[in-house]
Coordinates of C-alpha atoms in Angstrom, one line a residue:
M1 CA 74.7 65.1 -8.7
A2 CA 78.0 66.9 -9.3
S3 CA 76.7 70.2 -8.0
K4 CA 75.2 68.7 -4.8
T5 CA 76.7 68.9 -1.2
L6 CA 76.0 66.2 1.3
L7 CA 76.4 66.6 5.1
C8 CA 77.5 63.3 6.6
L9 CA 77.0 62.8 10.4
G10 CA 79.7 60.4 11.6
G11 CA 83.0 59.3 10.1
A12 CA 83.6 55.9 11.8
Q13 CA 85.0 53.1 9.7
H14 CA 81.6 51.6 8.7
Q15 CA 80.4 55.1 7.7
V16 CA 83.3 55.9 5.4
T17 CA 81.7 53.9 2.6
A18 CA 78.9 56.5 2.4
I19 CA 81.4 59.3 2.0
E20 CA 83.3 57.4 -0.6
T21 CA 80.2 56.6 -2.5
A22 CA 79.0 60.2 -2.5
K23 CA 82.4 61.4 -3.8
R24 CA 82.3 58.7 -6.6
L25 CA 79.0 60.3 -7.7
G26 CA 80.6 63.7 -7.8
V27 CA 79.0 64.9 -4.6
R28 CA 80.8 67.3 -2.4
T29 CA 81.0 65.9 1.1
V30 CA 81.0 67.7 4.5
L31 CA 81.7 65.5 7.6
C32 CA 81.0 66.1 11.2
D33 CA 82.3 63.9 14.0
Y34 CA 83.2 64.5 17.6
L35 CA 86.2 62.1 17.5
P36 CA 89.5 63.7 16.4
D37 CA 90.8 60.4 15.0
N38 CA 87.9 59.4 12.9
P39 CA 88.9 57.8 9.5
G40 CA 86.2 59.7 7.5
Q41 CA 88.0 63.0 7.8
H42 CA 90.7 61.8 5.5
V43 CA 88.1 61.1 2.8
A44 CA 85.6 63.9 3.1
D45 CA 86.1 67.3 1.3
R46 CA 85.4 69.2 4.5
F47 CA 85.6 68.2 8.1
Y48 CA 84.2 69.7 11.3
L49 CA 85.2 68.4 14.7
K50 CA 81.7 68.7 16.2
S51 CA 79.2 66.5 18.0
T52 CA 76.6 65.0 15.6
T53 CA 74.0 65.0 18.4
D54 CA 74.2 68.8 18.8
F55 CA 71.3 70.1 16.8
D56 CA 72.3 73.7 16.8
E57 CA 75.8 72.9 15.7
M58 CA 74.7 70.6 12.9
L59 CA 72.1 73.2 11.7
Q60 CA 74.8 75.9 11.6
V61 CA 77.2 73.7 9.6
A62 CA 74.4 72.7 7.2
R63 CA 73.5 76.4 6.6
D64 CA 77.1 77.5 6.3
E65 CA 77.9 74.8 3.8
R66 CA 74.6 75.2 1.9
V67 CA 74.0 71.4 1.9
D68 CA 71.4 69.7 -0.3
G69 CA 71.0 66.7 2.0
V70 CA 72.0 65.1 5.3
I71 CA 72.8 61.5 6.0
S72 CA 73.4 59.6 9.2
F73 CA 74.7 56.3 7.8
G74 CA 74.5 53.5 10.3
S75 CA 74.1 55.8 13.3
D76 CA 71.1 55.6 15.6
A77 CA 72.2 58.6 17.8
A78 CA 72.5 61.1 14.9
A79 CA 69.5 60.0 12.9
P80 CA 67.0 62.3 14.7
I81 CA 69.4 65.2 14.3
A82 CA 69.7 64.6 10.6
A83 CA 65.9 64.6 10.2
K84 CA 65.4 67.7 12.4
V85 CA 68.0 69.6 10.4
C86 CA 66.4 68.6 7.1
E87 CA 63.0 69.6 8.3
E88 CA 64.3 73.0 9.4
L89 CA 65.9 73.6 6.0
G90 CA 63.3 72.0 3.8
L91 CA 65.6 69.1 2.7
P92 CA 64.6 65.5 1.9
T93 CA 63.8 63.6 5.1
N94 CA 61.5 61.3 6.9
P95 CA 59.4 63.0 9.6
Y96 CA 61.5 64.0 12.6
Q97 CA 59.0 62.8 15.1
S98 CA 58.9 59.4 13.4
V99 CA 62.7 59.1 13.3
L100 CA 62.9 60.1 16.9
T101 CA 60.3 57.4 17.8
L102 CA 62.4 54.8 16.0
S103 CA 65.5 55.9 17.8
E104 CA 64.1 55.7 21.4
K105 CA 63.0 52.3 22.5
Y106 CA 60.4 53.6 25.0
L107 CA 58.8 55.8 22.4
F108 CA 58.8 53.0 19.9
R109 CA 57.2 50.5 22.3
D110 CA 54.5 53.0 23.2
Y111 CA 53.8 53.7 19.5
L112 CA 53.5 50.0 18.8
R113 CA 51.0 49.5 21.7
D114 CA 49.0 52.7 20.9
H115 CA 48.7 51.9 17.2
G116 CA 47.6 48.3 17.4
F117 CA 50.9 46.5 16.7
N118 CA 52.1 43.4 18.5
C119 CA 54.1 44.6 21.5
P120 CA 55.3 43.0 24.8
A121 CA 54.2 44.4 28.1
H122 CA 56.7 47.1 29.1
V123 CA 57.4 50.1 31.3
S124 CA 59.9 52.9 31.0
F125 CA 61.4 54.8 33.9
P126 CA 64.3 57.1 34.9
S127 CA 67.7 55.5 35.3
T128 CA 67.7 56.8 38.9
V129 CA 65.2 54.2 40.2
T130 CA 66.1 51.8 43.0
P131 CA 65.6 48.1 42.7
A132 CA 62.6 48.4 45.2
Q133 CA 61.0 51.1 43.1
L134 CA 61.5 49.1 39.9
V135 CA 59.7 46.1 41.4
D136 CA 56.7 48.3 42.1
L137 CA 56.8 49.7 38.6
L138 CA 56.9 46.2 37.1
D139 CA 53.9 45.1 39.2
G140 CA 51.9 48.2 38.2
A141 CA 52.6 47.7 34.5
G142 CA 52.0 43.9 34.6
V143 CA 55.5 43.1 33.4
R144 CA 56.5 39.6 34.4
V145 CA 59.7 37.7 34.3
P146 CA 61.5 36.7 32.2
L147 CA 62.1 40.2 31.1
L148 CA 64.7 42.4 29.4
L149 CA 66.1 45.5 31.1
K150 CA 67.9 47.9 28.8
P151 CA 68.6 51.5 27.9
T152 CA 66.2 53.1 25.5
D153 CA 68.8 54.7 23.2
S154 CA 71.5 52.1 22.7
S155 CA 72.1 49.4 20.0
G156 CA 73.8 46.1 19.6
S157 CA 72.8 44.6 22.9
K158 CA 74.8 47.3 24.9
G159 CA 73.4 47.6 28.4
V160 CA 70.9 44.8 28.0
T161 CA 70.3 42.1 30.7
V162 CA 67.9 39.2 30.8
L163 CA 66.2 38.9 34.2
R164 CA 64.6 35.6 35.2
Q165 CA 64.3 36.6 38.9
L166 CA 63.9 39.9 40.7
G167 CA 66.5 39.7 43.5
H168 CA 67.9 42.9 44.8
D169 CA 71.5 42.3 43.8
R170 CA 70.6 41.1 40.3
L171 CA 68.3 44.1 39.7
E172 CA 71.0 46.5 41.0
A173 CA 73.6 45.0 38.6
A174 CA 71.2 45.2 35.7
L175 CA 70.4 48.8 36.4
D176 CA 74.1 49.7 36.7
Y177 CA 74.8 48.0 33.4
A178 CA 71.9 49.8 31.6
R179 CA 72.9 53.2 33.1
E180 CA 76.4 52.7 31.7
Y181 CA 75.0 52.8 28.1
S182 CA 72.2 55.3 28.6
R183 CA 72.6 58.8 27.2
N184 CA 69.1 60.0 27.8
G185 CA 68.6 58.7 31.3
T186 CA 65.6 56.6 30.5
L187 CA 65.5 52.8 30.8
I188 CA 62.9 50.2 29.8
A189 CA 61.9 46.8 31.1
E190 CA 59.8 44.5 28.8
E191 CA 58.6 41.0 28.9
F192 CA 60.8 38.4 27.1
I193 CA 59.1 37.2 23.8
E194 CA 59.1 33.5 23.5
A195 CA 60.1 32.8 19.8
E196 CA 58.6 30.1 17.6
Y197 CA 61.2 30.6 14.9
P198 CA 64.7 29.9 16.3
H199 CA 66.3 33.1 15.0
V200 CA 65.5 36.8 15.2
I201 CA 64.8 38.0 11.6
G202 CA 67.1 40.9 10.9
G203 CA 68.7 42.6 8.0
D204 CA 67.8 45.8 6.1
I205 CA 64.8 47.1 4.2
F206 CA 64.7 50.0 1.8
V207 CA 61.7 52.3 1.6
A208 CA 60.9 54.2 -1.6
K209 CA 57.9 56.4 -2.1
G210 CA 56.4 55.3 1.2
E211 CA 56.5 51.5 0.6
V212 CA 59.1 48.8 1.3
R213 CA 60.7 48.0 -2.0
F214 CA 63.8 46.1 -0.9
W215 CA 63.5 43.1 1.5
G216 CA 66.9 42.0 2.8
L217 CA 65.6 39.6 5.5
M218 CA 68.3 37.6 7.2
D219 CA 68.7 35.1 10.1
C220 CA 70.4 36.8 13.1
L221 CA 72.9 34.7 14.9
R222 CA 73.5 35.2 18.6
D223 CA 76.3 34.1 21.0
E224 CA 74.6 31.8 23.6
A225 CA 78.0 31.5 25.4
A226 CA 78.0 35.2 26.1
N227 CA 74.5 36.2 27.1
G228 CA 72.4 35.1 24.1
L229 CA 71.7 38.7 23.1
V230 CA 74.9 39.7 21.3
P231 CA 74.5 39.7 17.5
V232 CA 77.5 37.7 16.1
G233 CA 76.4 37.2 12.5
K234 CA 73.8 37.1 9.7
A235 CA 72.7 34.5 7.2
Y236 CA 70.9 35.2 3.9
P237 CA 68.3 34.0 2.9
C238 CA 66.4 33.6 6.1
G239 CA 64.7 30.2 6.6
L240 CA 61.2 31.6 7.3
G241 CA 58.4 29.9 5.4
D242 CA 56.4 31.8 2.8
E243 CA 53.3 32.3 4.8
R244 CA 55.1 33.7 7.9
R245 CA 57.3 35.8 5.6
R246 CA 54.2 37.4 4.0
R247 CA 52.7 38.0 7.4
L248 CA 55.9 39.7 8.6
Q249 CA 56.2 41.8 5.4
D250 CA 52.6 43.0 5.8
E251 CA 53.2 44.1 9.4
V252 CA 56.4 45.9 8.5
N253 CA 54.8 47.7 5.6
R254 CA 51.9 48.7 7.8
L255 CA 54.3 50.2 10.3
V256 CA 56.2 52.1 7.7
Q257 CA 53.0 53.6 6.3
S258 CA 51.7 54.4 9.8
L259 CA 54.8 56.3 10.7
G260 CA 54.7 58.2 7.3
L261 CA 58.2 57.0 6.3
S262 CA 58.9 57.9 2.7
F263 CA 62.4 56.7 1.9
G264 CA 65.7 55.2 3.1
E265 CA 67.5 52.1 4.2
M266 CA 66.3 50.9 7.6
N267 CA 67.6 48.2 9.9
L268 CA 65.0 45.6 11.1
E269 CA 64.6 43.1 13.8
V270 CA 61.5 40.9 14.2
I271 CA 60.8 38.0 16.5
V272 CA 58.3 35.5 15.2
A273 CA 56.4 34.2 18.2
R274 CA 54.1 31.3 18.7
G275 CA 51.5 31.0 16.0
G276 CA 53.7 32.9 13.5
V277 CA 52.9 36.3 15.2
P278 CA 55.5 38.9 14.2
Y279 CA 56.8 41.3 16.9
I280 CA 58.8 44.2 15.4
V281 CA 61.5 44.6 18.0
E282 CA 63.5 47.3 16.1
L283 CA 63.1 49.4 13.1
G284 CA 66.1 51.7 13.0
G285 CA 65.9 54.8 10.9
R286 CA 69.3 54.0 9.3
A287 CA 71.3 51.3 7.6
G288 CA 72.5 48.3 9.6
G289 CA 76.0 47.9 11.0
N290 CA 78.7 45.2 10.5
L291 CA 78.6 45.9 6.7
I292 CA 75.0 44.6 6.2
P293 CA 74.5 47.0 3.3
A294 CA 77.6 45.6 1.5
Q295 CA 76.4 42.0 2.1
L296 CA 72.9 42.7 0.7
T297 CA 74.4 44.7 -2.2
Q298 CA 76.4 41.6 -3.1
V299 CA 73.2 39.4 -2.9
S300 CA 70.9 41.7 -4.8
G301 CA 73.1 43.6 -7.2
I302 CA 71.6 46.8 -5.9
D303 CA 74.1 49.3 -4.5
L304 CA 72.3 50.2 -1.2
V305 CA 74.9 52.8 -0.2
E306 CA 74.5 54.6 -3.5
A307 CA 70.7 54.5 -3.0
C308 CA 71.1 56.0 0.5
V309 CA 73.1 58.8 -0.9
R310 CA 70.9 59.5 -3.9
Y311 CA 67.6 59.5 -1.9
A312 CA 69.1 61.7 0.8
L313 CA 69.8 64.3 -1.9
G314 CA 66.3 64.0 -3.3
D315 CA 67.1 61.7 -6.3
E316 CA 64.5 58.9 -6.1
S317 CA 65.1 57.6 -9.7
M318 CA 67.1 54.6 -8.6
D319 CA 65.1 51.3 -8.6
V320 CA 65.7 49.4 -5.4
S321 CA 63.1 46.7 -5.9
F322 CA 64.2 43.3 -4.5
D323 CA 62.2 40.6 -2.8
G324 CA 64.6 37.7 -2.4
G325 CA 66.7 35.4 -4.4
G326 CA 70.3 35.7 -5.3
R327 CA 73.2 34.1 -3.5
C328 CA 73.6 32.4 -0.1
V329 CA 75.9 34.6 2.0
A330 CA 76.6 34.9 5.7
S331 CA 78.8 36.9 8.1
Y332 CA 80.4 36.1 11.4
V333 CA 81.5 38.7 13.8
L334 CA 84.9 38.2 15.3
H335 CA 84.9 38.6 19.0
P336 CA 86.9 37.3 22.1
T337 CA 85.7 33.9 23.2
G338 CA 86.8 32.7 26.5
K339 CA 89.9 34.6 27.6
A340 CA 91.3 38.1 27.8
G341 CA 94.6 38.9 26.0
T342 CA 95.6 40.6 22.8
F343 CA 94.1 40.2 19.3
Q344 CA 96.3 38.2 16.9
G345 CA 94.1 37.6 13.9
V346 CA 91.6 34.9 12.9
S347 CA 91.7 31.1 12.9
I348 CA 89.7 29.4 10.1
D349 CA 89.0 25.7 9.9
P350 CA 90.3 24.2 6.6
C351 CA 86.9 22.7 5.9
I352 CA 85.4 26.2 5.2
R353 CA 88.3 28.2 3.9
D354 CA 86.9 28.0 0.4
N355 CA 83.7 29.6 1.7
V356 CA 85.4 32.6 3.1
M357 CA 85.3 35.6 0.8
R358 CA 87.1 38.1 2.9
V359 CA 87.8 39.3 6.4
Q360 CA 87.3 42.9 7.5
Y361 CA 89.3 43.8 10.6
Y362 CA 88.0 46.6 12.8
Q363 CA 90.9 46.4 15.3
P364 CA 94.7 46.2 14.6
M365 CA 96.7 43.2 15.8
G366 CA 97.8 43.5 19.4
T367 CA 94.6 45.2 20.5
P368 CA 93.7 44.3 24.1
V369 CA 90.5 42.3 24.3
Q370 CA 88.2 40.9 27.0
W371 CA 85.3 38.4 27.2
L372 CA 82.4 39.3 24.9
V373 CA 79.7 41.3 26.6
N374 CA 78.2 43.4 23.8
S375 CA 78.7 44.4 20.2
G376 CA 81.0 47.2 21.1
Q377 CA 83.8 44.7 21.4
T378 CA 83.7 43.6 17.7
L379 CA 87.2 42.8 16.3
G380 CA 86.1 42.3 12.7
V381 CA 83.7 40.4 10.4
V382 CA 84.3 37.3 8.3
F383 CA 82.2 37.1 5.1
L384 CA 81.2 33.7 3.7
E385 CA 79.4 32.3 0.7
F386 CA 77.7 28.9 0.2
G387 CA 76.2 27.1 -2.7
R388 CA 73.0 26.0 -1.0
P389 CA 70.9 27.4 1.9
E390 CA 70.9 24.1 3.8
V391 CA 74.7 23.9 3.7
M392 CA 74.9 27.5 4.9
R393 CA 72.5 26.9 7.8
E394 CA 74.3 23.7 8.9
T395 CA 77.7 25.4 8.8
M396 CA 76.5 28.6 10.6
A397 CA 74.9 26.5 13.4
R398 CA 78.5 25.6 14.4
I399 CA 80.4 28.6 13.0
G400 CA 81.9 29.3 16.5
E401 CA 83.7 26.0 16.3
L402 CA 85.1 26.8 12.8
V403 CA 86.0 30.5 13.0
S404 CA 87.5 32.3 16.0
A405 CA 89.6 35.3 16.9
K406 CA 93.1 34.4 18.0
V407 CA 93.7 35.9 21.5
E408 CA 97.0 35.4 23.2

């Protein structure tokens, strides 16, 4: 791998690990990021201050640097650009159209519906619609409350509102919030899926040679005190029974093969509805955030970041086979809980201090914070380990009482 060059789209803190891993493997790294203060520039061999969502710019950099692969580690926005550049240059990639479909919620929902996958009733529309026009659109598409209104190109619950009634003021506020996080100007409304299993099943999978070989299925924890949508942690292993797990895996594999996906780490969210019916809510064409790859690497002993780098460069020799087992680990996202102020660190109850492995801060002490609304306000992540799954689940059910961000 020493003679290879990898183009990395994005140099945020959670993406630095991909650059570091590539360099450890002897790979020359070229980084593009539109932010002048991104931390990745201090690690990469070459840095360009350019937008990773500008296809022409990224293609030119890839040509100039004669790269052997392109990676968009943990970034939804840049994933389609990476695939399109690779297709143009004949580099390893998943199909551009499939990656684009995974990156845009309205394309993904339409794909699920049109290809026989479980999918909620939904309708997409321009962000310029008025509340009155939206009511007509919902009626025409048969979308009933409760429903979710959200951007089609955001992640981490940004811009998402649950609507249980269609009053003018409530619709206007939901539209304004979704517009704030919409880059492409397209919003979507979809019926709320009533879950049988109490947690969204999340985590990451890894596809090799067109089949899911790595299953890192985790319970997703949400903050009910905020809006019930914000992801605030993960727990592995998930508590799904064997039969429902197999049904979920079959559905995900069917989707992977339908889309023609050949390789890579992908972030997954599935709701298990009544009767054990799996609804694939998200299949992101990139690794998960909040250090999910690191957590699953710890569980499985398989370095997922290294696998991402190797496969992006065309080296598919690394075995990523994993279907459960290993340790019981969990994460809890530090966020403001109840008052605005400045971030002063983390408070951990003595009863679980021995379970805490490490704390990863995303913001320095003294950072101004406000009440949690979406995952963009993350202050850091606390990583925990437990001896038994049942102890982990009992503890994580009240983790908000045991671990909190200090805000003064």
